[in-house]
Structure formats: C-alpha cells, structure tokens
Amino acid sequence: MTEVPYEGDEASSERRPAARAAKDTILADEGKWARGWGLLEEPGGAPLGPWGGEVGAERWRPACLSLPPVLGHRLASYWAEEEEEALRLHALWWGKGGARGVHLRTLVSSGSPVIPSLLPEVPAALYFEREMSEMFGLTFPGGRDPRPLLLHYRHPSPPLRGQGSPPGTERAPYDFPIVEGEGVYEIPVGPVHAGIIEPGHFRFQVTGEEIHDLEVRLGYTHKGTERLWQGRAPGRGLPLAESVSGDHAVAGAVSYSMAVRSAAGASPMDARNAAAVGLLLELERMAFLLGDIAGIILDVGYAAGAAQANVLRDAAYGELEALTGSRLGRGAVGLEGLTRPLATGLAEGVGEVLREIAKGVAQLLRHVEEISSVMDRLRGTGVLSREVAEALGLVGPAARASGMDQDVRRDRPYGPYQGVEVRVAQGSAGDVEARLRVKVHEVQEAGRLAGLFLERGALEAKVPGAGFEPTSVTKGNGLGVVEAPRGEMLFAVTLRDGVVHRVHVREPSFMNWPAIEYAVRGNIVPDFPLCNKSLNLSYSGFDR
Amino acid sequence: MSAAPTSPVPSVRRRVTLGEVRGPTVTLPYPMGEIREGLAGARTPIHDPRRCEGTGACARACPTEAIRLEGAGRGASFHLDYGRCIFCRACVDACPTGALTASPTFELAVRDLRDLQLHHGGTATAGALPSTDSVRSETSDRVRRMFGGSLALREVDAGSCNGCEVEVSALTWPAYDLERLGIHFVASPRHADGLVVTGPVTVNMRLALEKTYRATPEPKIVIAVGACGISGGPFRGSPEVLGGVASTLPVDVWIPGCPPRPEALLYGIWLALGRLEQRLHQGEGPSPGPALPPARKA
C-alpha cells in the first residue's frame, strides 16, 4: 500500500487548500488508491468498492478531517481490527449521493495504541471512539467522552484484543450529566421499559413538562457478538448476522453475505436470485415500517388506527412466511443467495396482497390526516434539523425526513437494485410527521419494488450451487452495505485461513441513537414516546 | 372513521382490509379453535429414524450444536435439543437421506426442559445433551389454579435480538388479540402475575432481570421464550451472556422457537395456565405428522 502524501494539517485556516490537494490526490490518482475492500456487486465482476488508501498514523487526523469539507463525505463507519503486533484502524467515508466512498486505513502499534481523536470536527466519530476504547484499549487524545459505551463491568483486558476476557464483577463507573437549577428534576427510565421493547436506560432532565436534556445509556443487550464470529466458518456466522437486529434479519443476512462474498472474490448472484433477495428485503421493509407507523399512531392514543396498521403488518409477515417458511425471513438467505426456493405454491397471489398493503397504508394516512388530535401531536414534535442530521451522519428514514437525500439502494445499488429506479422518499421538516410520511411512502415504494422483483422472476429463482468456497480463502476482506428498514447496514468482514478473523457490523441505529437526544430537547415528556417510535432505534443492533 | 372498501383478497389469505367497525373479523380462532387454514411456515425439524443412515451431515450443518450423533452409520443414535434449535433448517437441507424434514408443528412448549430433547437410539439419560437444569417453581401449580381466567404478564427483554419482541408484541395485534383470552401485558412487574423473558440473559441485564423478578408479587410464573431464553441460542458460549433464563430465575414454561410464532406463544402461555396439554415428552420429539395443513390454497 502506498502512503498518500496528505498536505493537510490541523490548522483550520490551512484546511481548505490542503483539502483541495487531498481531493486532487483522491480523484486523480486512482492507481494509488488501490481498490481495497471490495463492495459487491457489479455486473461483470468488478467490485464497486470505495477507494482505499493507507496513511501513516501521524497523518490520520488531517487525512480524515480533509474529507468532509471537500466532497461532503460523512463518516459511515470507524473500526479496528487486530493484526500481528498492531491494530489496524479503518475509517469509511461515503460521498454525497452516489459519489465514490473513501476507505482510509492506518496501523498503530498494539503496545499502548494511541490515535488522535476526530472530535470535535467529526461528531459522528464519538460512539466509534468510545467503542474502540473499551473493546481494543485504544486511547484517543483530544476525545470528548472517556465513559464506556457497551460494557457495564470492568474487563481485565479489552474484549476484542488477543484472547479477550470475560467481564469481571466490578461495575464500571458511569456518570450522567445533571442539569441544575430551580425546579429541575430528573426522570430515570429503564432498563426495563413499560412496553414490549428492548432494554436501555434513559435519564431526562426536566422542568415542569419540558425536557432540557436526555442521556441514553445502552449496552444492556451486549452479547459479545463480534467476538463470537471470530474463528467461525463464514457460513456459520449467518445466524449471528440475522440476530444483530432480529427485526430485520433479512437485511442482516444479505449485508453479511455481501461482505463475505466480496472477501472471497465470489461472482455476483444470478438475476433471479437477486430478484428473490430483493423481494424478501422489500417485504421485510414493509412489515417493519408498518410497525413504526402503528407505533406512532398508538403513542398518540389512537388505538383503532394502530390496530389497522398492525393488521397490514401481520399480512406482510404472513407473505414473508409464505415465501420463506419464517415470518421474519430467518434462514432464507445464505451466502450464495436463497437457501431454498421461495415456496411457490403458497406464493401465488403475493403480488395482490402487496398491492393491498400499499393501498391500505395510503388509506390509513389519509384517514389519520383528517384527525386533528392526531396530527397536532405529530407536527413540530421531535424536530431534527438537517444541520444536526448531517453532523451526526444519520441514515435511513430518519435522515430522509430531515432532508438528507440518501438511500443505499439508489446511491450504491447492490444485487437486486442494479438497473432499478428507487424513488427515494424525501422530507424536510424533520419532525415526527415528516418521519411518518417518509415511512408511509417507503412502504408503498417497497410494495412497488417487490412487485417489480416478482416480475423479474423472483419466484422462479433456483437455489444456487456452492459458487465459491469461503473456507478456502486464506486472506480476504470485503464490505457489505444494504439499505435495511432502519437505514444503511454495514458489514466489514476479514477472512483468514478459511475462517472469520474479524467482523465489524455497523447497524443503522449506531449512527441514529444520538439523534434522539437532540430530538427530545424542548419537547414535553409525553411526546418522548413519539420521538422514540418515529426513530425506532435498535438496542440490540447498537449493543450487539 | 372513514369507510374502507372491502378487500378483494381471497378469504384464505390474511385479510388486509382497513377494518371498519363492521369489517371482517381478522382475529384468528387459535387456541380456542383450529389453527388458521393454510399456515405456511414449516420450520420444525422432524427426524425419522427409519431413514437415518447416521451420516452426521445434520450435526455438522447445525450452527448451534443442537444435533448430536453417537456412533456413525445405521447404528448411530440421534439426539436433537429443541431448546437449542434455531429452526434454520440447515440440517434438513444437509440431510442426504431425507430423514430430516421440516414440519409446521409449533406446539413445542414444555414445563420441563428435558422434554425438549429428542433421542432416537441410545438411552435418554446417557444421550442427554448437556443443558441448563430445569427448575420448576414450586408455586406453578398454585398459579395455574389462581390465574386460570386472568393473567397479567410483564415482558422482560434480557438481551434478545428483538426478534422475539416482534412476535410477543404481535400477541396484542388484532390477529392474535391476547386480551380475548383474559391475558394482558402490563407495564409494571408490580401489576404482574408472571414474567415473559426473552434473550440469552446478558451479563449487563442480569441485575435488572433479578430486580424485576423480585418486584413481581408472589405467587408468580416465569415463561422463557425462544432459543436464547432456553439455551442462549446463537449466542451460547459468549462470555457476555449467561445462556438462558434458568441461569437467573426459576422457569415454569419453556417456549422454543427463533422466534416462536405468535400461536406458539399462545400455546405456551395456555400451557402455563394448565389449559392445554403438553405435546412433547422426553426423548420423543414432536410427532412427525403435520399438525397443520401443510400448505394453503391460493
């Protein structure tokens, strides 16, 4: 790998010209920016990956900071993996729209690894740095928050280094910020919540009904999943990929399999398998987003409307079951494509049900639009400005409702979405209403796309034979990026000697969790459930 | 409420009409009546010892070590733990002799963990898979008598992937409508007669789970849900999880699945109340005949 001669330094007055130089380097010299980690999947076999380049540790911060101001790159993921006697850091940046990404890498010695923080210039780096601190023992001089992110107990040694270590018995200290002043009080919530939802702890600082601040503490569902992957044959990692966020298991399996296939240099799926996978992804999206829609309507107290959304949702799960045998589509997608044919005997009529669901959700929206007591609760509630959304690097429907024009299906079309026009939903107000409208649009669009995949022969797809043998890969790495119902879901997989050396998974919620702390500010406590449901963040996906 | 047109969807399908007050009934009769017509999901592995040639392909394919063979060839004994099974059907796909098939049967909940173990050949005890001990609450019989007509449950996610939560919350959707059975989910353990616990019990959730249990008044029942709640599921072996609800609490009923479909949860809850018979018995596994119509008609 060649070191790229970055001219940039930390002095902000120098950053613009330096960044321009960086841009020239990035754009002009593709040879230097070797095709590194591939990203499936291009027809014709050439993986469409981000440009990749190695920089020296001393250049890490200026190199990273030069990207956002130039091409509007946002930090998509930031992770570490262990190499011989060193830690390799990866920072993946996506350009705006379909612009090619940049994948920066550097090596730091593993003795006492230190790398300068990307804060405060890159707010999205905060959680990544906190995670790497506790999981790899990395220190980030200039960082903003030394508290643990996922681990609640002290570990004798960082869990993702060497042989790892089980948690100890001593709890790690964790301080919550406190707002002081006359009449200010604190509301602690969780980890066990009142509904049938995942566990997490919220601390609200409130006066009267107005929320000043919210601090979210997660990690309750941390299962050490990334560690569990290590040393497994890639195929045996599929149940874990489905269980990162079990409510979009198909997206997890597809994203993971993309990364493994890319790492193994496999050829893309055949067109019918791609269509079949697309059908399952879109059906899952419909079911998932209908749950969000039901939740928003339920949390304003309109139970009848929520019940109708849930009727539609159950119909979507019923179709997923008719096709795959599993209501959540588990076990349906393998590394090569389908694991078994979509049950075509049952699948007859699926197109009609999809149209019914799309029609039903549009009717439901028209119906609730007429109810002022519902709309009044949604409008202007939980606002995320575009500025905040971009700074945090939000993904998925939440980003689109705040005016960020992005969708992996359109911007980096993978498998099923090549040559398919995806009509990306767009909101601007960034409030709960905007998120509801974006989600309704996306259910309808998912129905349309699923119909398209049916026309493309999804039901005739045959189970592919073993087209590649991941267990024979001595060294390989790859990325998988999928538009899950929550947004961009990203896997980075390193294979060594036929087994998984490292899996890094960045579930969409990892980017979106900070958003709720911003969305609730200045809102009243009873509107918190609305902010929460409209963002529908995954605890398990964050904690893993 | 605005009126909605009647759905043209055939009646064997789930109705997806925007319901009016007098709209079609979407609630399914189970468990009072038959399972809905044409239930599609065939996920439960069924083993036919007559066709088994002991190749061991199933055990090698199983991602959660739910299957174990002793010996090889025709004389091999076959052991399957439905508490570890994640119903991925990798064993069914791998079996070269057709001894393993997938069935839609879902009434797999049991009161004793040992009843989830299937043994074909060998002796049940000698061939038993290592697993968490079954712990039965002494109060469960009393609870069944007391709560037979009305049961308040508190759900605790002890580290699940959220898959089980989709299906547990589905019980409140119109299709399953748990409250018609006198069962409801409540917001506080202090209002509950029992806990429904999902997830492999993470180290980070153990304390909260214990506190929630202590906050639930006696007598109380505990229902462990899903492969994770029984054995740790795909996460078994991680140092960050304790490997099932029995690590922390006494459990009265176990509901296998990954996740268990809503009807399987209804069955398990009714089993906890003693309103249905347990179908699985130690060593036997589910009956091979489909309990449900294998396919719905279009």
XYZ file of C-alpha atoms in Angstrom, chain A residues 4-532:
529
model
C -0.781 9.126 0.272
C 1.002 12.447 0.594
C -1.525 14.417 2.549
C -0.726 18.062 2.797
C -3.322 18.771 5.411
C -2.656 19.745 8.982
C -4.813 20.691 11.881
C -4.683 24.434 11.465
C -8.156 25.270 10.288
C -7.064 28.235 8.206
C -4.962 25.832 6.203
C -7.597 23.199 5.855
C -9.321 24.309 2.692
C -6.335 24.379 0.342
C -4.957 21.292 1.992
C -8.275 19.597 1.497
C -8.295 20.593 -2.134
C -4.932 18.953 -2.520
C -6.331 15.867 -0.861
C -9.245 15.900 -3.244
C -6.936 16.070 -6.213
C -4.992 13.158 -4.861
C -8.118 11.153 -4.276
C -9.714 11.871 -7.591
C -6.737 11.957 -9.922
C -4.673 9.079 -8.790
C -6.852 6.064 -8.634
C -3.839 3.871 -9.036
C -2.523 4.987 -5.716
C -5.887 4.482 -4.165
C -5.895 0.816 -4.713
C -9.187 -0.951 -4.938
C -9.074 -2.200 -1.445
C -12.006 -3.706 0.238
C -14.450 -4.690 -2.385
C -18.102 -3.927 -2.249
C -20.318 -6.328 -4.111
C -21.594 -6.347 -6.621
C -21.159 -5.147 -10.106
C -22.347 -6.973 -13.158
C -19.197 -8.029 -14.884
C -17.476 -8.811 -11.667
C -15.545 -5.675 -10.783
C -16.370 -4.888 -7.193
C -17.503 -1.331 -6.736
C -15.651 -0.509 -3.594
C -14.632 2.738 -2.073
C -11.189 3.996 -2.928
C -8.876 2.742 -0.290
C -5.603 4.067 0.972
C -3.161 3.666 3.759
C -1.976 6.692 5.681
C 0.625 6.980 8.406
C -0.739 7.265 11.932
C 0.669 10.789 12.225
C -1.369 11.798 9.154
C -4.542 10.081 10.302
C -6.374 13.030 11.727
C -5.576 15.539 8.973
C -6.342 12.948 6.334
C -9.718 12.164 7.873
C -10.607 15.785 8.514
C -9.872 16.749 4.929
C -12.705 14.596 3.620
C -15.946 16.117 4.955
C -15.331 19.701 3.779
C -14.281 18.695 0.286
C -16.737 16.198 -1.056
C -19.215 16.328 1.783
C -18.090 12.936 2.921
C -19.730 11.603 6.011
C -18.261 9.065 8.362
C -20.042 5.790 7.658
C -18.048 3.614 9.975
C -14.865 3.599 12.001
C -13.455 0.362 13.365
C -10.356 -1.505 14.419
C -9.009 -4.975 13.881
C -6.083 -6.801 15.302
C -3.082 -7.619 13.134
C 0.255 -9.071 14.099
C 1.660 -6.735 16.734
C -0.503 -3.882 15.542
C -4.012 -2.571 15.339
C -5.403 -1.526 12.009
C -7.914 1.303 12.030
C -10.443 1.721 9.273
C -12.479 4.829 8.586
C -15.060 4.551 5.844
C -16.452 7.736 4.357
C -19.293 7.982 1.877
C -19.543 10.779 -0.623
C -22.807 12.565 -1.230
C -25.320 10.872 -3.457
C -23.670 8.144 -5.436
C -20.163 9.576 -5.066
C -17.467 7.044 -4.527
C -16.512 6.434 -0.920
C -13.090 6.673 0.650
C -11.754 3.980 2.927
C -8.788 5.200 4.975
C -6.636 2.791 6.927
C -3.744 3.154 9.290
C -1.656 0.991 11.579
C -0.958 1.753 15.215
C 1.336 -0.287 17.394
C -0.632 -2.539 19.689
C 1.516 -1.960 22.769
C -0.324 1.088 24.015
C -2.295 2.136 20.975
C -2.925 5.836 20.628
C -4.534 7.751 17.783
C -5.732 11.362 17.859
C -9.466 11.831 18.219
C -11.517 13.025 15.253
C -13.575 15.131 17.620
C -14.876 17.756 17.692
C -14.767 18.154 13.906
C -16.483 14.809 13.244
C -19.281 14.423 15.816
C -20.242 11.068 14.325
C -16.912 9.638 15.499
C -17.869 9.851 19.168
C -19.542 6.473 19.654
C -16.989 4.719 17.454
C -14.137 6.078 19.539
C -15.845 5.137 22.786
C -16.395 1.635 21.466
C -12.805 1.195 20.292
C -11.524 2.490 23.637
C -13.240 -0.235 25.597
C -13.028 -3.039 23.034
C -9.415 -2.517 21.905
C -7.852 -0.408 24.652
C -7.243 2.422 22.201
C -6.802 5.895 23.571
C -7.931 8.954 21.650
C -6.131 12.105 22.799
C -8.464 15.041 22.355
C -11.522 12.768 22.689
C -14.615 14.037 24.385
C -16.057 11.199 26.432
C -13.975 8.610 28.286
C -17.005 6.667 29.581
C -17.652 3.092 28.495
C -20.239 2.590 25.795
C -21.331 -1.058 25.891
C -19.518 -2.662 28.804
C -21.059 -2.262 32.241
C -18.439 -4.263 34.106
C -14.689 -3.839 34.098
C -12.892 -6.331 31.897
C -9.378 -7.438 32.856
C -8.321 -6.846 29.261
C -10.068 -5.385 26.207
C -12.567 -7.980 24.905
C -11.609 -7.751 21.227
C -7.870 -7.976 21.793
C -5.917 -11.201 21.941
C -7.823 -13.929 23.694
C -10.308 -11.407 25.024
C -11.609 -11.549 28.536
C -14.908 -12.273 30.212
C -16.459 -9.442 32.195
C -15.284 -9.015 35.758
C -17.600 -8.474 38.715
C -16.812 -4.836 39.402
C -19.148 -2.357 37.772
C -17.533 0.344 35.676
C -18.434 3.821 36.950
C -20.715 5.874 34.753
C -21.638 9.483 35.410
C -24.732 11.048 33.961
C -24.804 14.757 33.218
C -27.105 16.634 35.530
C -28.942 19.872 34.876
C -29.193 22.027 37.978
C -31.473 24.901 38.823
C -34.736 25.704 40.494
C -37.483 23.238 39.631
C -35.271 20.962 37.589
C -35.808 17.302 38.276
C -34.643 14.024 36.840
C -36.669 11.156 35.389
C -34.817 7.854 35.204
C -36.395 5.250 32.901
C -35.370 1.675 32.306
C -33.580 -0.535 31.529
C -36.856 -2.497 31.772
C -39.408 -0.383 29.957
C -43.163 -0.309 30.225
C -43.830 -1.714 26.771
C -42.745 -4.844 24.994
C -39.482 -3.322 23.867
C -35.763 -3.697 24.286
C -33.865 -2.551 27.387
C -31.966 0.677 27.790
C -31.667 3.426 30.376
C -32.819 6.999 29.814
C -32.157 9.970 32.093
C -34.279 13.012 31.471
C -33.559 16.426 32.949
C -36.903 18.180 33.118
C -38.598 21.322 34.367
C -42.354 21.015 34.525
C -43.009 19.088 31.340
C -40.163 20.412 29.245
C -37.175 18.181 28.577
C -33.852 20.008 28.837
C -31.632 17.080 28.237
C -31.689 13.350 27.734
C -28.818 10.990 28.220
C -29.218 7.470 26.860
C -27.191 4.654 28.298
C -27.101 1.440 26.300
C -25.155 -1.792 26.359
C -27.778 -3.838 28.246
C -28.171 -6.238 25.354
C -24.439 -6.529 24.633
C -23.829 -10.154 23.708
C -20.218 -10.076 22.534
C -21.469 -10.923 19.044
C -18.470 -9.663 17.070
C -16.170 -11.778 19.205
C -18.394 -14.842 18.712
C -17.854 -14.557 14.966
C -14.112 -14.924 15.195
C -12.806 -18.329 14.213
C -16.131 -19.452 12.719
C -16.576 -20.687 9.202
C -18.286 -17.776 7.404
C -21.498 -19.714 6.743
C -21.945 -20.396 10.429
C -21.970 -16.673 11.069
C -25.304 -16.224 9.298
C -27.488 -16.754 12.395
C -25.468 -14.062 14.138
C -25.922 -11.704 11.180
C -29.673 -12.318 11.414
C -29.573 -11.637 15.147
C -27.792 -8.293 15.143
C -31.247 -6.766 14.810
C -33.661 -9.651 14.630
C -36.446 -7.398 13.408
C -34.651 -7.009 10.095
C -32.985 -10.387 9.867
C -33.059 -10.499 6.063
C -31.166 -7.224 5.723
C -28.584 -8.518 8.194
C -28.101 -11.769 6.312
C -27.893 -10.030 2.934
C -25.408 -7.428 4.139
C -23.215 -10.049 5.802
C -23.316 -12.375 2.820
C -22.344 -9.482 0.531
C -19.297 -8.825 2.667
C -18.289 -12.496 2.771
C -18.783 -12.915 -0.962
C -16.742 -9.841 -1.638
C -13.990 -11.078 0.693
C -13.976 -14.429 -1.074
C -13.970 -12.875 -4.536
C -17.239 -14.549 -5.444
C -19.175 -13.631 -8.529
C -22.488 -11.805 -8.157
C -25.756 -13.641 -7.706
C -27.735 -14.605 -10.758
C -30.511 -12.203 -11.705
C -33.347 -14.327 -10.345
C -31.679 -14.874 -7.011
C -31.030 -11.161 -6.836
C -34.708 -10.522 -7.552
C -35.724 -13.060 -4.892
C -33.482 -11.454 -2.300
C -34.859 -8.059 -3.288
C -38.405 -9.327 -2.826
C -37.611 -10.524 0.693
C -35.825 -7.279 1.566
C -38.773 -5.175 0.430
C -41.345 -7.367 2.171
C -39.341 -7.112 5.359
C -39.194 -3.345 4.920
C -42.978 -3.165 4.565
C -43.583 -5.220 7.698
C -41.001 -3.324 9.693
C -42.105 0.175 8.727
C -45.765 -0.683 9.269
C -44.741 -1.429 12.842
C -43.250 2.049 13.131
C -46.402 3.564 11.687
C -48.545 1.567 14.117
C -46.316 2.634 16.992
C -46.523 6.340 16.176
C -50.302 6.192 15.885
C -50.617 4.128 19.065
C -48.472 6.533 21.036
C -50.849 9.394 20.366
C -53.540 7.169 21.806
C -55.346 6.309 18.589
C -55.643 2.579 19.136
C -58.014 1.891 16.238
C -55.587 3.361 13.714
C -52.706 1.418 15.208
C -54.730 -1.785 15.037
C -55.288 -1.222 11.338
C -51.570 -0.721 10.737
C -50.889 -3.910 12.657
C -53.384 -5.827 10.529
C -51.396 -4.741 7.488
C -48.143 -5.588 9.227
C -49.284 -9.088 10.059
C -50.282 -9.565 6.435
C -46.760 -8.614 5.366
C -45.248 -11.098 7.813
C -47.712 -13.688 6.531
C -46.398 -13.227 2.994
C -42.802 -13.414 4.186
C -43.735 -16.683 5.849
C -45.484 -17.963 2.742
C -42.276 -17.359 0.807
C -39.625 -18.431 3.297
C -41.337 -20.511 5.971
C -40.327 -17.971 8.610
C -42.373 -14.915 9.472
C -39.200 -12.907 9.939
C -37.479 -14.440 6.926
C -34.863 -16.174 9.067
C -32.761 -18.852 7.446
C -33.944 -17.811 3.990
C -30.784 -16.131 2.723
C -27.417 -17.861 2.608
C -24.026 -16.783 1.376
C -24.817 -17.603 -2.245
C -28.416 -16.438 -2.405
C -31.560 -18.310 -1.451
C -31.138 -21.310 0.837
C -34.319 -22.888 -0.502
C -36.774 -21.993 -3.229
C -39.445 -19.493 -2.291
C -42.460 -21.683 -1.655
C -44.070 -21.003 -4.965
C -47.215 -22.996 -4.264
C -48.020 -20.573 -1.488
C -46.609 -17.536 -3.200
C -49.383 -17.277 -5.724
C -51.255 -14.101 -5.021
C -48.424 -12.445 -3.137
C -48.438 -9.556 -5.598
C -52.080 -8.895 -4.892
C -51.527 -8.790 -1.150
C -48.603 -6.405 -1.618
C -50.835 -4.041 -3.565
C -53.499 -4.320 -0.868
C -50.990 -3.403 1.816
C -49.665 -0.433 -0.163
C -53.227 0.731 -0.741
C -54.134 0.151 2.882
C -51.299 2.234 4.262
C -52.177 5.123 1.962
C -55.787 4.928 3.160
C -54.607 4.890 6.734
C -52.519 8.030 6.225
C -55.442 9.839 4.577
C -57.594 8.723 7.480
C -55.317 9.986 10.256
C -54.692 13.222 8.353
C -58.347 14.047 8.988
C -57.969 13.615 12.735
C -56.640 16.872 14.082
C -55.950 15.446 17.544
C -53.520 13.004 15.950
C -51.847 15.406 13.559
C -51.484 18.057 16.227
C -49.297 15.693 18.237
C -47.080 14.822 15.281
C -46.450 18.221 13.747
C -43.438 20.089 15.071
C -42.636 17.296 17.537
C -39.155 15.845 17.870
C -37.560 18.070 15.251
C -34.187 17.067 13.868
C -32.824 19.832 11.725
C -30.905 18.977 8.616
C -27.844 20.519 10.192
C -27.994 18.162 13.177
C -28.851 15.205 10.973
C -25.835 15.786 8.744
C -23.468 16.427 11.622
C -24.472 13.166 13.256
C -24.360 11.318 9.949
C -27.886 9.944 10.275
C -29.052 7.192 7.969
C -32.326 5.742 6.764
C -35.845 7.185 7.001
C -34.838 9.483 9.861
C -32.163 11.106 7.688
C -34.501 11.395 4.714
C -37.207 13.026 6.841
C -34.663 15.698 7.767
C -33.824 16.462 4.150
C -30.794 14.243 3.648
C -31.144 12.794 0.185
C -29.620 9.354 0.522
C -30.603 5.733 0.052
C -28.120 2.913 -0.466
C -30.466 1.235 -2.919
C -30.132 4.194 -5.271
C -26.687 5.535 -4.387
C -24.703 2.301 -4.265
C -27.023 -0.187 -5.958
C -26.263 -3.712 -4.845
C -27.573 -7.043 -6.120
C -31.296 -6.595 -6.698
C -31.219 -2.851 -7.181
C -28.987 -2.632 -10.193
C -30.908 -1.092 -13.036
C -33.874 -0.442 -10.764
C -35.216 3.015 -10.175
C -35.785 3.581 -6.465
C -37.979 6.566 -5.725
C -36.369 7.854 -2.577
C -38.709 9.431 -0.065
C -37.880 12.949 0.924
C -39.000 15.012 3.856
C -37.713 18.310 5.115
C -39.389 19.247 8.382
C -37.517 16.598 10.362
C -40.405 16.177 12.800
C -42.445 13.114 13.720
C -44.945 13.898 10.981
C -42.191 14.011 8.368
C -40.856 10.676 9.566
C -44.345 9.176 9.448
C -44.882 10.421 5.889
C -41.482 9.156 4.765
C -42.268 5.751 6.215
C -45.678 5.586 4.570
C -44.053 6.473 1.270
C -41.419 3.806 1.800
C -43.999 1.111 2.481
C -45.708 1.994 -0.789
C -42.416 2.125 -2.674
C -41.365 -1.193 -1.146
C -44.628 -2.684 -2.393
C -43.928 -1.372 -5.879
C -40.353 -2.687 -5.862
C -41.450 -6.063 -4.542
C -43.914 -6.255 -7.414
C -41.081 -5.457 -9.797
C -38.953 -8.248 -8.359
C -41.860 -10.641 -8.800
C -41.964 -9.658 -12.465
C -38.242 -10.285 -12.683
C -38.692 -13.898 -11.777
C -38.098 -13.872 -8.019
C -40.363 -16.878 -7.573
C -38.537 -18.901 -10.218
C -35.140 -18.437 -8.587
C -33.298 -21.700 -8.074
C -31.153 -22.412 -5.063
C -27.652 -21.610 -6.258
C -24.981 -24.260 -6.017
C -21.885 -23.575 -3.982
C -20.361 -20.974 -6.289
C -17.443 -20.282 -4.015
C -15.822 -21.838 -1.019
C -15.236 -19.223 1.665
C -13.408 -21.756 3.848
C -10.608 -21.924 1.273
C -9.906 -18.194 1.405
C -6.528 -17.623 3.014
C -6.846 -13.864 3.170
C -9.622 -11.610 2.053
C -11.761 -8.767 3.138
C -14.952 -7.229 1.971
C -17.743 -4.797 2.703
C -21.461 -5.322 2.585
C -23.790 -2.354 2.578
C -27.548 -2.708 2.455
C -30.446 -0.323 2.950
C -32.128 -2.029 5.902
C -35.535 -0.708 7.022
C -33.721 1.434 9.616
C -31.136 2.651 7.103
C -27.692 1.760 5.916
C -26.482 -1.512 7.441
C -22.807 -2.168 7.010
C -20.650 -5.240 7.473
C -16.867 -5.355 7.165
C -15.530 -8.900 7.126
C -11.933 -10.128 7.203
C -11.365 -13.798 6.385
C -8.139 -15.594 7.204
C -7.368 -19.231 6.604
C -10.957 -20.005 5.822
C -12.453 -18.598 8.977
C -13.660 -15.225 10.136
C -10.831 -13.143 11.531
C -12.919 -10.080 12.270
C -16.466 -8.962 11.684
C -17.387 -5.368 12.227
C -21.070 -4.623 11.944
C -22.474 -1.142 11.997
C -26.209 -1.329 12.352
C -28.072 1.830 11.257
C -29.019 2.632 14.840
C -25.375 3.063 15.755
C -25.494 6.259 13.712
C -29.019 7.260 14.738
C -29.072 6.793 18.526
C -27.558 10.227 19.256
C -30.416 11.755 17.274
C -32.969 11.020 19.973
C -31.028 13.070 22.493
C -31.377 16.030 20.141
C -34.910 15.309 19.013
C -36.422 15.466 22.502
C -34.878 18.755 23.587
C -37.520 21.341 24.292
C -40.271 18.779 23.840
C -42.628 17.729 26.594
C -42.210 14.398 28.353
C -45.424 12.872 26.943
C -44.041 13.377 23.433
C -40.975 11.302 24.152
C -42.655 8.046 23.026
C -43.445 9.705 19.703
C -39.846 10.793 19.178
C -38.758 7.309 20.161
